[in-house]
Tab-separated table of C-alpha atoms in Angstrom:
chain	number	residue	atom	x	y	z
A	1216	UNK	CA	100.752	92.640	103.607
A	1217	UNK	CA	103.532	95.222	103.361
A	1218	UNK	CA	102.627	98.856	101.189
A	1219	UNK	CA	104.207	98.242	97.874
A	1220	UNK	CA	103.570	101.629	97.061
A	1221	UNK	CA	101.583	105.119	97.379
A	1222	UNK	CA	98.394	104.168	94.981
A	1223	UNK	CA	98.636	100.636	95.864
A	1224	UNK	CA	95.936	99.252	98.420
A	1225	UNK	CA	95.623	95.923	98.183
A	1226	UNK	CA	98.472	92.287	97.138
A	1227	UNK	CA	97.686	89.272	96.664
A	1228	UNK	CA	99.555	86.352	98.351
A	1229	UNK	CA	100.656	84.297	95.305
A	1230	UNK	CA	102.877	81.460	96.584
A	1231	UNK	CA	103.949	80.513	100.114
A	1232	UNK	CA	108.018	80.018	99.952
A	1233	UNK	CA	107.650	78.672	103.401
A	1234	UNK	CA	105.476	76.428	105.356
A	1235	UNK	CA	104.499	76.059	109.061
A	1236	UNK	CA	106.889	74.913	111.200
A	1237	UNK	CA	109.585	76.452	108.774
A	1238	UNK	CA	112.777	77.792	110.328
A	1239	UNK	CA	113.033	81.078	108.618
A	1240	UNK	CA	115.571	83.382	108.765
A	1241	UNK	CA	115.442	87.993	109.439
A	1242	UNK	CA	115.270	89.065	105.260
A	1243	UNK	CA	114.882	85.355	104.102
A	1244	UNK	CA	111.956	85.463	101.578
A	1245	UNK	CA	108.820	84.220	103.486
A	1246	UNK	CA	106.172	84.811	100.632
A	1247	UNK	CA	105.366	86.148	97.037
A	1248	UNK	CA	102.866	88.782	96.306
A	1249	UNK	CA	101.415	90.524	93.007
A	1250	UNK	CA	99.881	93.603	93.352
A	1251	UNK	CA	99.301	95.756	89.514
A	1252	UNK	CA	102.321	97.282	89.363
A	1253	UNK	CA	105.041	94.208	90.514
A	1254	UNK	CA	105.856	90.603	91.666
A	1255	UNK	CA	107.730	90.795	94.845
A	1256	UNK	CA	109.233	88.434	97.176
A	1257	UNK	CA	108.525	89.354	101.304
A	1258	UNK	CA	111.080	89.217	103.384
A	1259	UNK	CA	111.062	87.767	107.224
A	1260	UNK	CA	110.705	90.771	109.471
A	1261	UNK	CA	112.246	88.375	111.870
A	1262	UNK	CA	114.407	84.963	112.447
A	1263	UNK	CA	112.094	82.202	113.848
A	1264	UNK	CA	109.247	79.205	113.258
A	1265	UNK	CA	106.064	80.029	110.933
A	1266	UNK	CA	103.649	79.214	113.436
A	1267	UNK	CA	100.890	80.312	111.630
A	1268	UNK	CA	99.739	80.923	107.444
A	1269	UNK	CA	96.568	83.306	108.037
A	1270	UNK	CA	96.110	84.432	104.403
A	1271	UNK	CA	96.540	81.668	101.598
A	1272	UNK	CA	97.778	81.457	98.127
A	1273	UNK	CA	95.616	83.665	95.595
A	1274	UNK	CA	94.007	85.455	98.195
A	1275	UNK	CA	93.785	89.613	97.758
A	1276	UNK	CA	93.854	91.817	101.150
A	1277	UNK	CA	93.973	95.094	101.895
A	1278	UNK	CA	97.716	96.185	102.950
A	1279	UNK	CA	98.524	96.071	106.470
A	1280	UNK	CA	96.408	93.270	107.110
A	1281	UNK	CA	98.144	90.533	108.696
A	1282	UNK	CA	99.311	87.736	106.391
A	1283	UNK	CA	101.050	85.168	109.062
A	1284	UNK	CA	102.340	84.430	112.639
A	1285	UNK	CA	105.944	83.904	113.173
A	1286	UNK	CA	107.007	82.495	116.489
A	1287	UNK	CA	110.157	83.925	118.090
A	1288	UNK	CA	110.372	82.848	121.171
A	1289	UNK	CA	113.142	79.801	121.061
A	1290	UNK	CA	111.671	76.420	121.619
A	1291	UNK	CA	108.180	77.423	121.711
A	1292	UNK	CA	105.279	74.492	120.429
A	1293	UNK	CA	104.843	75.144	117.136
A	1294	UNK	CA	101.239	72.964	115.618
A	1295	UNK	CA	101.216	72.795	112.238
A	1296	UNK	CA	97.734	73.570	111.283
A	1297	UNK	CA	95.691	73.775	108.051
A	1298	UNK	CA	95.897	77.507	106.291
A	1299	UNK	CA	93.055	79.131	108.147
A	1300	UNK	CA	90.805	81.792	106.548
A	1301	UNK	CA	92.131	84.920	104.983
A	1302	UNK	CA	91.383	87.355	107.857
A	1303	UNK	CA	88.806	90.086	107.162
A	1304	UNK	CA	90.823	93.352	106.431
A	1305	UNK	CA	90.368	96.644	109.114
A	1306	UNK	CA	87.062	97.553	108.532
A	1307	UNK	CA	86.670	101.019	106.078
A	1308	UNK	CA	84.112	103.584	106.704
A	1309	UNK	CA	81.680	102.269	104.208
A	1310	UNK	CA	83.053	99.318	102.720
A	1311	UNK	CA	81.596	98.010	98.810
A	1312	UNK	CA	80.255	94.440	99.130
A	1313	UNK	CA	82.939	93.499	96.394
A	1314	UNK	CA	85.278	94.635	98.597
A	1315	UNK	CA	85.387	91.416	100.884
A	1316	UNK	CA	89.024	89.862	100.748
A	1317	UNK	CA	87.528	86.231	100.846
A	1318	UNK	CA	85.530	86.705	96.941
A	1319	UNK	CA	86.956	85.101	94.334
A	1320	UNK	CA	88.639	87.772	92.004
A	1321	UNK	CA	86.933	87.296	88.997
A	1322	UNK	CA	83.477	88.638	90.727
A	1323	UNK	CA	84.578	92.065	91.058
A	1324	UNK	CA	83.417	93.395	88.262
A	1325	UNK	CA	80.415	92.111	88.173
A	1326	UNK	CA	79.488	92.855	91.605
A	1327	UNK	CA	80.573	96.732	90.144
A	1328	UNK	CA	79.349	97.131	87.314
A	1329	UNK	CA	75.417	95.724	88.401
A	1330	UNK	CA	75.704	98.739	90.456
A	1331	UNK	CA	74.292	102.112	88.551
A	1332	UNK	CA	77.391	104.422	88.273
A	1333	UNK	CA	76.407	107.254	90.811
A	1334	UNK	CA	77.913	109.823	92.785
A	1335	UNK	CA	78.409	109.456	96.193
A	1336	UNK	CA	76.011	111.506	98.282
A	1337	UNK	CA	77.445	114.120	100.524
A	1338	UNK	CA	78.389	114.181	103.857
A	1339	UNK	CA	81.404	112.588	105.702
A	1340	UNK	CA	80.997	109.258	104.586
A	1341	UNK	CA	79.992	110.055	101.175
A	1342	UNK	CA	83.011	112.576	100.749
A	1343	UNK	CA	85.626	109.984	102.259
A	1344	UNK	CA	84.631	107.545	99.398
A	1345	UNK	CA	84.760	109.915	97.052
A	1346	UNK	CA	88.013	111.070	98.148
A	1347	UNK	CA	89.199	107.030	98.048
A	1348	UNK	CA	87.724	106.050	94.548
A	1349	UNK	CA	89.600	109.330	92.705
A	1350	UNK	CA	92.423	108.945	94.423
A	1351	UNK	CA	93.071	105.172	91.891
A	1352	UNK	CA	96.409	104.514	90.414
A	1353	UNK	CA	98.014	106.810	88.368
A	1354	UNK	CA	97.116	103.937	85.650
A	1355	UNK	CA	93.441	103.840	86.387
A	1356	UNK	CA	93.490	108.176	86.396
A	1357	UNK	CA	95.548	108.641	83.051
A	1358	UNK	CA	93.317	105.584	81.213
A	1359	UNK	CA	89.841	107.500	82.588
A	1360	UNK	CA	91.011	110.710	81.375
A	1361	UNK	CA	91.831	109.733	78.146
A	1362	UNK	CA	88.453	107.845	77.870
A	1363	UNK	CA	86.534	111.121	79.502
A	1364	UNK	CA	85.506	109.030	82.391
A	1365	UNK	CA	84.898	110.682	86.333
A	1366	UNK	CA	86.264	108.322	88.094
A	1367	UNK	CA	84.227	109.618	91.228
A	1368	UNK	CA	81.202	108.729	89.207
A	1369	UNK	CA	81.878	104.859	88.948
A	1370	UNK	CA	81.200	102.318	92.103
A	1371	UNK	CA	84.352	100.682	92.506
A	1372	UNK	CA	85.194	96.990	94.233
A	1373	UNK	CA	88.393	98.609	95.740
A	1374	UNK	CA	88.880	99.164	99.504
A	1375	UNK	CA	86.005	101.482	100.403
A	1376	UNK	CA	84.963	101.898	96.883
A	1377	UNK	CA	88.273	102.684	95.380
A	1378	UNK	CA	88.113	102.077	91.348
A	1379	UNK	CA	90.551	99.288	90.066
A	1380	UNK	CA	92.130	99.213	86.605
A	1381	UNK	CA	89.581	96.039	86.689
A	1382	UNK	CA	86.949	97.968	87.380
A	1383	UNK	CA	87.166	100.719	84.452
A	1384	UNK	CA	88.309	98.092	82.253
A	1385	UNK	CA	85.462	96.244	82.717
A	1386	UNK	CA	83.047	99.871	82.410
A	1387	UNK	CA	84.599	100.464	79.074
A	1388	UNK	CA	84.039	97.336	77.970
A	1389	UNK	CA	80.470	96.981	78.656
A	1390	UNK	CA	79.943	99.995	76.312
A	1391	UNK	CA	77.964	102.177	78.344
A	1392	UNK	CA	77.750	105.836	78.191
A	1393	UNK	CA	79.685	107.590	80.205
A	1394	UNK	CA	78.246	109.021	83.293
A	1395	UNK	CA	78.230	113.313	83.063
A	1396	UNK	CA	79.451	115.049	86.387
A	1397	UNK	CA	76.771	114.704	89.011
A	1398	UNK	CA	75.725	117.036	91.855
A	1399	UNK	CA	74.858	114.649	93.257
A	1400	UNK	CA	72.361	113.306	91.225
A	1401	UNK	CA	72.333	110.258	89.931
A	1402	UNK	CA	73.873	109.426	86.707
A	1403	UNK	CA	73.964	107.302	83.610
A	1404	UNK	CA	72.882	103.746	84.326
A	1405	UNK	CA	76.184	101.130	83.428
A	1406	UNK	CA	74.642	97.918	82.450
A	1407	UNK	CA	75.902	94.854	83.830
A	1408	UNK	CA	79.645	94.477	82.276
A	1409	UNK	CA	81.217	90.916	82.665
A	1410	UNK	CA	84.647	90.476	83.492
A	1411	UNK	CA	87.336	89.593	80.771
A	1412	UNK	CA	88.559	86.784	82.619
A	1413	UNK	CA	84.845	85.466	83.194
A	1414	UNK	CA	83.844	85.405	80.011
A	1415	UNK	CA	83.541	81.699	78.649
A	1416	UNK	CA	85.183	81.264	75.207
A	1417	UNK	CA	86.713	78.098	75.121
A	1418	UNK	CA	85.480	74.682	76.165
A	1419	UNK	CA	87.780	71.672	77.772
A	1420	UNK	CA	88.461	68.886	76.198
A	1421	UNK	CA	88.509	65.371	78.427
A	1422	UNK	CA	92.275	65.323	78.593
A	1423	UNK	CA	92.808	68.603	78.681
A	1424	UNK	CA	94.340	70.689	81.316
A	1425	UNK	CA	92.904	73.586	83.579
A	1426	UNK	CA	94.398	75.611	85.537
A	1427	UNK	CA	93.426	79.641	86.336
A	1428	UNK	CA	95.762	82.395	85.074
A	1429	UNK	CA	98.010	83.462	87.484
A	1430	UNK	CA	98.048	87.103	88.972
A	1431	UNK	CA	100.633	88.324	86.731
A	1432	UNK	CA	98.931	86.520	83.826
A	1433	UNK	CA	95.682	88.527	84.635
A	1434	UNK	CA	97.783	91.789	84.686
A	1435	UNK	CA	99.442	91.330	81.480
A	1436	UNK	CA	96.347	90.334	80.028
A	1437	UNK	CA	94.440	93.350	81.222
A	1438	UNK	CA	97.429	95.950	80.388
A	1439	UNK	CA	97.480	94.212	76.580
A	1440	UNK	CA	93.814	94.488	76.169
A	1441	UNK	CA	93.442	97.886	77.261
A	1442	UNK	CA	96.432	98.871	75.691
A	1443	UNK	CA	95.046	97.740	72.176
A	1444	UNK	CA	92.286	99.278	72.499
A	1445	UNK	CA	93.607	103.267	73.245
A	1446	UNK	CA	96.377	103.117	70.413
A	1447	UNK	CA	95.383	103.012	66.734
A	1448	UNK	CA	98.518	100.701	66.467
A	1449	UNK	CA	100.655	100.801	63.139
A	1450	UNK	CA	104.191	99.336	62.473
A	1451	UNK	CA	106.882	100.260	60.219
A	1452	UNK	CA	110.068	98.008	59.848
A	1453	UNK	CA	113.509	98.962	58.985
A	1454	UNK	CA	116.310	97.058	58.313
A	1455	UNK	CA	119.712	98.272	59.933
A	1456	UNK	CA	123.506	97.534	59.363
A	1457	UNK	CA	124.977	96.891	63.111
A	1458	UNK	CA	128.196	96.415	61.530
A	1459	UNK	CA	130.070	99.017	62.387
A	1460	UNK	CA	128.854	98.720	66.599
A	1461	UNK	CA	129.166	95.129	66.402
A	1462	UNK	CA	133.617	96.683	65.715
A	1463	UNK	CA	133.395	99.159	68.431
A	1464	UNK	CA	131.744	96.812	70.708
A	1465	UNK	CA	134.292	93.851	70.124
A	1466	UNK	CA	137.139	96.779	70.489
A	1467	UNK	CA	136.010	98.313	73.622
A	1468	UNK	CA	134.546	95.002	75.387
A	1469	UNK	CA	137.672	93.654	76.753
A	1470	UNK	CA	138.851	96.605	78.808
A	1471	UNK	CA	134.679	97.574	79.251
A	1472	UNK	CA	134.086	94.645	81.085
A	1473	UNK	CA	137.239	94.683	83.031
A	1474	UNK	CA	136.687	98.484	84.267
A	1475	UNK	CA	132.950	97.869	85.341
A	1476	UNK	CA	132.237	94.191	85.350
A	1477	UNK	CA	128.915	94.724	83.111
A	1478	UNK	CA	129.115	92.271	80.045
A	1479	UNK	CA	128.708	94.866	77.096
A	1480	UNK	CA	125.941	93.830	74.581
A	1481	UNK	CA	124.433	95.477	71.602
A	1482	UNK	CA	122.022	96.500	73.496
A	1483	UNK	CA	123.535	99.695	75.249
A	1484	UNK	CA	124.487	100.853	72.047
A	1485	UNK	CA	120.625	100.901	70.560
A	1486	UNK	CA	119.505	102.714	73.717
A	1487	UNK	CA	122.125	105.163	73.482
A	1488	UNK	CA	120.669	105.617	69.723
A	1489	UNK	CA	117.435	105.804	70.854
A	1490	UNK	CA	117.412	108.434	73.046
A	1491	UNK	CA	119.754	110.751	70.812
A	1492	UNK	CA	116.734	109.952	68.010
A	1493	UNK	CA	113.870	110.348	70.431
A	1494	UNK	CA	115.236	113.920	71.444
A	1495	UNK	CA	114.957	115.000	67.300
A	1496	UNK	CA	111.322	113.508	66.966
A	1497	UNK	CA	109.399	114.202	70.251
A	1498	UNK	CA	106.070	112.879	69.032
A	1499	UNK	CA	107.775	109.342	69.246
A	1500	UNK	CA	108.437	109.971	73.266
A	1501	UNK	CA	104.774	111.635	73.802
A	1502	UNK	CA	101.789	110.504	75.703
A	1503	UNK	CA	98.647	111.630	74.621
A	1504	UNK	CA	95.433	112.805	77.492
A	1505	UNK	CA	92.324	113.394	75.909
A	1506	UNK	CA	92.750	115.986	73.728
A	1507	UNK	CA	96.292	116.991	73.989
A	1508	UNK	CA	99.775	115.662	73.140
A	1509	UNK	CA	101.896	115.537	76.126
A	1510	UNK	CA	105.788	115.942	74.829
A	1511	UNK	CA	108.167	114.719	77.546
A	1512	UNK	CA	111.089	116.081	78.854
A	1513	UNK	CA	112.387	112.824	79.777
A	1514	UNK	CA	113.591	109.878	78.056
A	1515	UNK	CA	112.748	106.665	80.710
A	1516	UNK	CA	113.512	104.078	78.679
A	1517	UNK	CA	110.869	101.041	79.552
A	1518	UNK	CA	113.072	96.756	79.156
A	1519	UNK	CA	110.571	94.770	78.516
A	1520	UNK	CA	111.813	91.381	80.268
A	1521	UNK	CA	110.841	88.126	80.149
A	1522	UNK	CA	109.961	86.068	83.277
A	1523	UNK	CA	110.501	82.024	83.631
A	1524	UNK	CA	108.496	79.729	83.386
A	1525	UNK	CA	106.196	82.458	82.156
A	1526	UNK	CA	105.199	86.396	82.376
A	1527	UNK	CA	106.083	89.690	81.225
A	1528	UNK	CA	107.599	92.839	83.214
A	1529	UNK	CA	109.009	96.360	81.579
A	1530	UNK	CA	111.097	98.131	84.471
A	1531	UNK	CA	112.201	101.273	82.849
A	1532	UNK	CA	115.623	103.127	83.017
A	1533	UNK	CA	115.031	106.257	84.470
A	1534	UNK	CA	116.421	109.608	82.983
A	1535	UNK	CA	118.730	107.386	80.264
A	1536	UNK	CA	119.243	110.745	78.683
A	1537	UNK	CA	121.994	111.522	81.872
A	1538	UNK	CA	123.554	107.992	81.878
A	1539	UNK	CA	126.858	107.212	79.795
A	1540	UNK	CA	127.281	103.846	77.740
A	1541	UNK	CA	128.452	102.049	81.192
A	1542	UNK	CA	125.126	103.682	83.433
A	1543	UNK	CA	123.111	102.518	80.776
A	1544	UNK	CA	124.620	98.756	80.690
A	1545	UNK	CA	124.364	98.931	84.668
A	1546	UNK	CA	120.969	99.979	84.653
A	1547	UNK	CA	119.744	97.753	81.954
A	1548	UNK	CA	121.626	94.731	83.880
A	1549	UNK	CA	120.205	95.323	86.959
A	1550	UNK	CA	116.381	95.944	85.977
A	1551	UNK	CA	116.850	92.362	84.535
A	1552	UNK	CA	118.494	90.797	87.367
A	1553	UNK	CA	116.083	92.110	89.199
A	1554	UNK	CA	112.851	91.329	87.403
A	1555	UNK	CA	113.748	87.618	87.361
A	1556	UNK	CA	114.544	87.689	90.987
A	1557	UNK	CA	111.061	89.519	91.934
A	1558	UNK	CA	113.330	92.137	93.735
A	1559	UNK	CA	111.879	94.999	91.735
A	1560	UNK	CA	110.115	97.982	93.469
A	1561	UNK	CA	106.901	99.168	92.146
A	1562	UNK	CA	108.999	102.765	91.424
A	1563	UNK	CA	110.965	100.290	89.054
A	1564	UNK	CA	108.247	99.774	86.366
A	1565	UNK	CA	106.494	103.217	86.325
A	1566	UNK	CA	106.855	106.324	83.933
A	1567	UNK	CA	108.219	104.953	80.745
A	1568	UNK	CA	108.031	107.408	77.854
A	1569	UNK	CA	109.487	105.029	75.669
A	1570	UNK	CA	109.766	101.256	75.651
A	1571	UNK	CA	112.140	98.605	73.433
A	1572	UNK	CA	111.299	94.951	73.231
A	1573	UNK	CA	114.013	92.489	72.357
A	1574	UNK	CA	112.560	89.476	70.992
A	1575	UNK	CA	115.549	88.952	68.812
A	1576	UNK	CA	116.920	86.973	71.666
A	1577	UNK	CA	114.817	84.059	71.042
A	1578	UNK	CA	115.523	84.403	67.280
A	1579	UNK	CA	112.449	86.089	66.041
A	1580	UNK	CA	113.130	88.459	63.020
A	1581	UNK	CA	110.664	90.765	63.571
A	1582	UNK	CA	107.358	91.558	65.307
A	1583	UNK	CA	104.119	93.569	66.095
A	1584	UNK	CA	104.614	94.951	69.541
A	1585	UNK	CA	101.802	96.294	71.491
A	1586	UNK	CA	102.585	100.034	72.737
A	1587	UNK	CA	102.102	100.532	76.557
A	1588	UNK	CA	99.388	102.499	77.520
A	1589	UNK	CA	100.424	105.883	78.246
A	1590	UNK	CA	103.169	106.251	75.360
A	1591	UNK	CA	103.039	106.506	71.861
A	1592	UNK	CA	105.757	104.469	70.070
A	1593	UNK	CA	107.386	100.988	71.460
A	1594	UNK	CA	110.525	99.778	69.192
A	1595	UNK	CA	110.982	95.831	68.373
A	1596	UNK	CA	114.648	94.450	68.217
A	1597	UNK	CA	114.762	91.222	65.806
A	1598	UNK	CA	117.872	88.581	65.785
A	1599	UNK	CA	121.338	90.112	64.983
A	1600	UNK	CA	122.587	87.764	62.496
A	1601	UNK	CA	125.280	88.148	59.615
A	1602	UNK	CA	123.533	88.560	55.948
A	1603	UNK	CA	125.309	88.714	52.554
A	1604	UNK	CA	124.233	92.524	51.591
A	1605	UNK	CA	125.210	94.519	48.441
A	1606	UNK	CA	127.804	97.040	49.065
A	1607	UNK	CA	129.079	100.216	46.861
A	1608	UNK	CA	132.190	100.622	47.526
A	1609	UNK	CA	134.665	103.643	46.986
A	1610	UNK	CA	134.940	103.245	43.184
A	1611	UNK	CA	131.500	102.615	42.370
A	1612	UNK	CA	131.666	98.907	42.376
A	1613	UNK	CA	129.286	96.409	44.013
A	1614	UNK	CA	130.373	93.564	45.681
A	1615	UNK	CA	128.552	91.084	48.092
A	1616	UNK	CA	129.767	91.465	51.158
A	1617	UNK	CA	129.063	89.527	54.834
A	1618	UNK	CA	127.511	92.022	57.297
A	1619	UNK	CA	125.719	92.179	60.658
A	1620	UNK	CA	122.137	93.182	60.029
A	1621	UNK	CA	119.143	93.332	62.567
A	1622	UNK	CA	115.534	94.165	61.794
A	1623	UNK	CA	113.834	96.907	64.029
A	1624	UNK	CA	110.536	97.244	63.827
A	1625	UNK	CA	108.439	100.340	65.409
A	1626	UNK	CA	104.948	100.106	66.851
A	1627	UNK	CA	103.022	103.807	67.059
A	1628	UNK	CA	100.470	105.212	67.167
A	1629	UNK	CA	98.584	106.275	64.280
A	1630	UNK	CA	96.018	108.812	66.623
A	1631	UNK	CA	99.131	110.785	66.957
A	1632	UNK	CA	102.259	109.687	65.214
A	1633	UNK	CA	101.718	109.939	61.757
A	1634	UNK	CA	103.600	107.421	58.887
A	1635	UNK	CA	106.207	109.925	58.163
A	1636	UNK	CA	106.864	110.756	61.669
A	1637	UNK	CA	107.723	107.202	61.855
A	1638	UNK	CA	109.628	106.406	59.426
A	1639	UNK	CA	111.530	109.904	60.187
A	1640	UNK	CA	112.471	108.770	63.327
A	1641	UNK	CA	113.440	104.736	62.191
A	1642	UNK	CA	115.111	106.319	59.162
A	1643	UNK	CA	117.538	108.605	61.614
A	1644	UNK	CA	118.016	106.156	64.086
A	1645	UNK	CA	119.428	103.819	61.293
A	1646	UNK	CA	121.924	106.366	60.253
A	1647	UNK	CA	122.792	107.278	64.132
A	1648	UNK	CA	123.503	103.279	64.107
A	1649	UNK	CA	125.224	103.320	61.285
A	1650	UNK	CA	127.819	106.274	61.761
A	1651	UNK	CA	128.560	105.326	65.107
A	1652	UNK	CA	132.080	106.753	65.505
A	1653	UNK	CA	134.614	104.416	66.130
A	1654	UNK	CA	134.869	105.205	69.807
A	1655	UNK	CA	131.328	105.201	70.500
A	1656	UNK	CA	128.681	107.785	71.069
């Protein structure tokens, strides 16, 4: 199980691409994992024969465990065996009970949150725990700090205690107090919290078919939930006249796509908007930690992208405020290509200050996007379509008139972001959009 990242400690093996007695080739993708940042494919670390699949599908391990046996040798007996076990990862100092890779996911919490949420006593074993559960995801840290919560103070399923975004999801669902700093005392008693995913609220039908939520499923479902639930979540919709970029972009797309072999969407254009907006209204590219705002500095534009059959990933365009119109149709381009190939990097979907959805592309007119946790404002792109509008022209005169129109709808939240500041910011970007100058921005 390969380290996906710094805070991540544990992947789950989601599908086998191979199978034992497979041929497989050095950087041929062997198998798929899901940790909570990405979907990745693994490659080979070598050309020869699966011998052995040690870890099956859906099973969580620490990193570094071993996941499979490849045989390299040329013409050695290769048996094609049943999957065996998941093997046990290297033992931790003081490993949590929930820990064990073998449980079925869904009894994490549980197992947690029965727990009372004490400190770890002191001493070396008490202090290396301690030093495992704060040191969570940057997720898991910015979500308990916004909530007030010690992490240190909660009993975590993680690898030697560490505190999953499962684990504080489920503590802040269960609606218990939240434990005070300890000296090591013991704290605030959590009672028993059930998991989301647990929780029976449907019944099957004869007929019907069941089948568990994959790991990505479980993610997106957690990030949505929580994500609801630390944004006071208002939208305002504007409609805007894409006229004049739909001429520059048929003007400039010939010799565009010639010079960098990017196709040259709409899409480039908005993001170039955006972030000249975003830069006159910094509330809309904020972040807010307990009690203060956080403006950024930095406009990382999050994609969000659409996975087949099914699933959701936003890799983010970092520092789009440097990039020109052809960076930014690189970057977007590649993100995507890369999300539906599983070749993103967790670096790839972190530290968005800003995120636009595009659902236009299936033809909805507008939406209610939910804003990522951790930023304040998320913008919704509806279907670009030609309207018959009203139009003033030089003498005073209205005629009807054919034009490209899109709706754009903006998320925000209310906590922060007030109505006007809103509207402010949709209101200028429509004007930025429609003034582009005939060359472009």
């Amino acid at each position: 199980m390969p380290q996906m990242g710094e805070s991540i400690a544990e992947g789950t093996v989601s599908r086998w691409l191979k199978k034992v007695g497979d041929e497989v080739k050095r950087d041929e993708p062997i198998f798929e994992i899901s940790t909570d940042k990405v979907d990745a494919e693994i490659p080979s670390p070598s050309a020869g024969v699966l011998a052995e699949i040690i870890v099956g599908e859906g099973k969580t391990v620490a990193v570094q465990t071993v996941v499979a046996r490849i045989e390299t040798e040329k013409g050695a007996a290769i048996s094609a065996a049943p999957v065996a076990a998941p093997a046990a990862p290297a033992a931790a100092p003081t490993p949590a009970p929930a820990s064990a890779p073998s449980a079925p996911a869904r009894t994490a919490v549980p197992a947690m949150a029965a727990q009372p949420a004490v400190a770890a006593p002191r001493g070396a074993a008490g202090s290396f725990e301690e030093r495992i559960r704060t040191k969570s995801s940057p997720l898991v840290r910015r979500i308990a700090a916004e909530h007030g919560v010690e992490i240190s103070q909660l009993t975590g399923s993680g690898i030697a205690g560490r505190v999953t975004k499962r684990d504080l999801l489920g503590f802040l669902e269960s609606g218990a107090p939240v434990p005070a700093p300890s000296n090591g005392g013991h704290g605030a008693g959590a009672p028993p919290a059930p998991d989301a995913h647990a929780v029976s609220t449907a019944t099957a039908w004869p007929g019907d078919v069941v089948e568990p939520m994959s790991k990505l499923r479980r993610l997106t479902s957690d990030h949505m939930g929580m994500a609801i639930r630390v944004a006071t979540h208002v939208t305002t919709f504007f409609e805007i006249d894409l006229t004049r970029v739909a001429r520059v972009r048929t003007a400039m797309r010939a010799e565009f796509e010639a010079q960098t072999g990017q196709k040259l969407t709409y899409l480039p254009f908005i993001i170039q908007a955006v972030v000249m907006t975003l830069k006159r209204h910094p509330i809309v590219n904020a972040a807010v930690n307990g009690g203060e705002i956080i403006f950024r500095r930095r406009y990382n534009i999050g994609l969000a992208v659409a996975l087949e059959p099914t699933g959701l990933i936003v890799p983010v365009i970092k520092h789009a405020e440097d990039l020109s119109l052809s960076g930014i149709a690189k970057a977007a381009n590649d993100l995507a290509s890369r999300a539906r190939s599983k070749k993103l990097g967790p670096a790839d979907a972190q530290d968005a200050t800003f995120t636009i959805t595009n659902p236009g592309v299936f033809g909805s007119l507008m939406g209610t996007p939910i804003i990522p946790v951790g930023t304040t404002s998320i913008l919704g792109l509806g279907a670009i379509e030609k309207r018959p509008k009203v139009v003033t022209g030089p003498d005073g005169e209205d005629t009807i008139a054919i034009r490209t129109c899109a709706y754009f709808f903006l998320s925000f939240d209310h906590k922060v972001v007030d109505g006007a500041d809103a509207d402010r910011f949709m209101g200028d970007l429509k004007r930025t959009l429609e003034s582009i100058p005939d060359k472009g921005f």
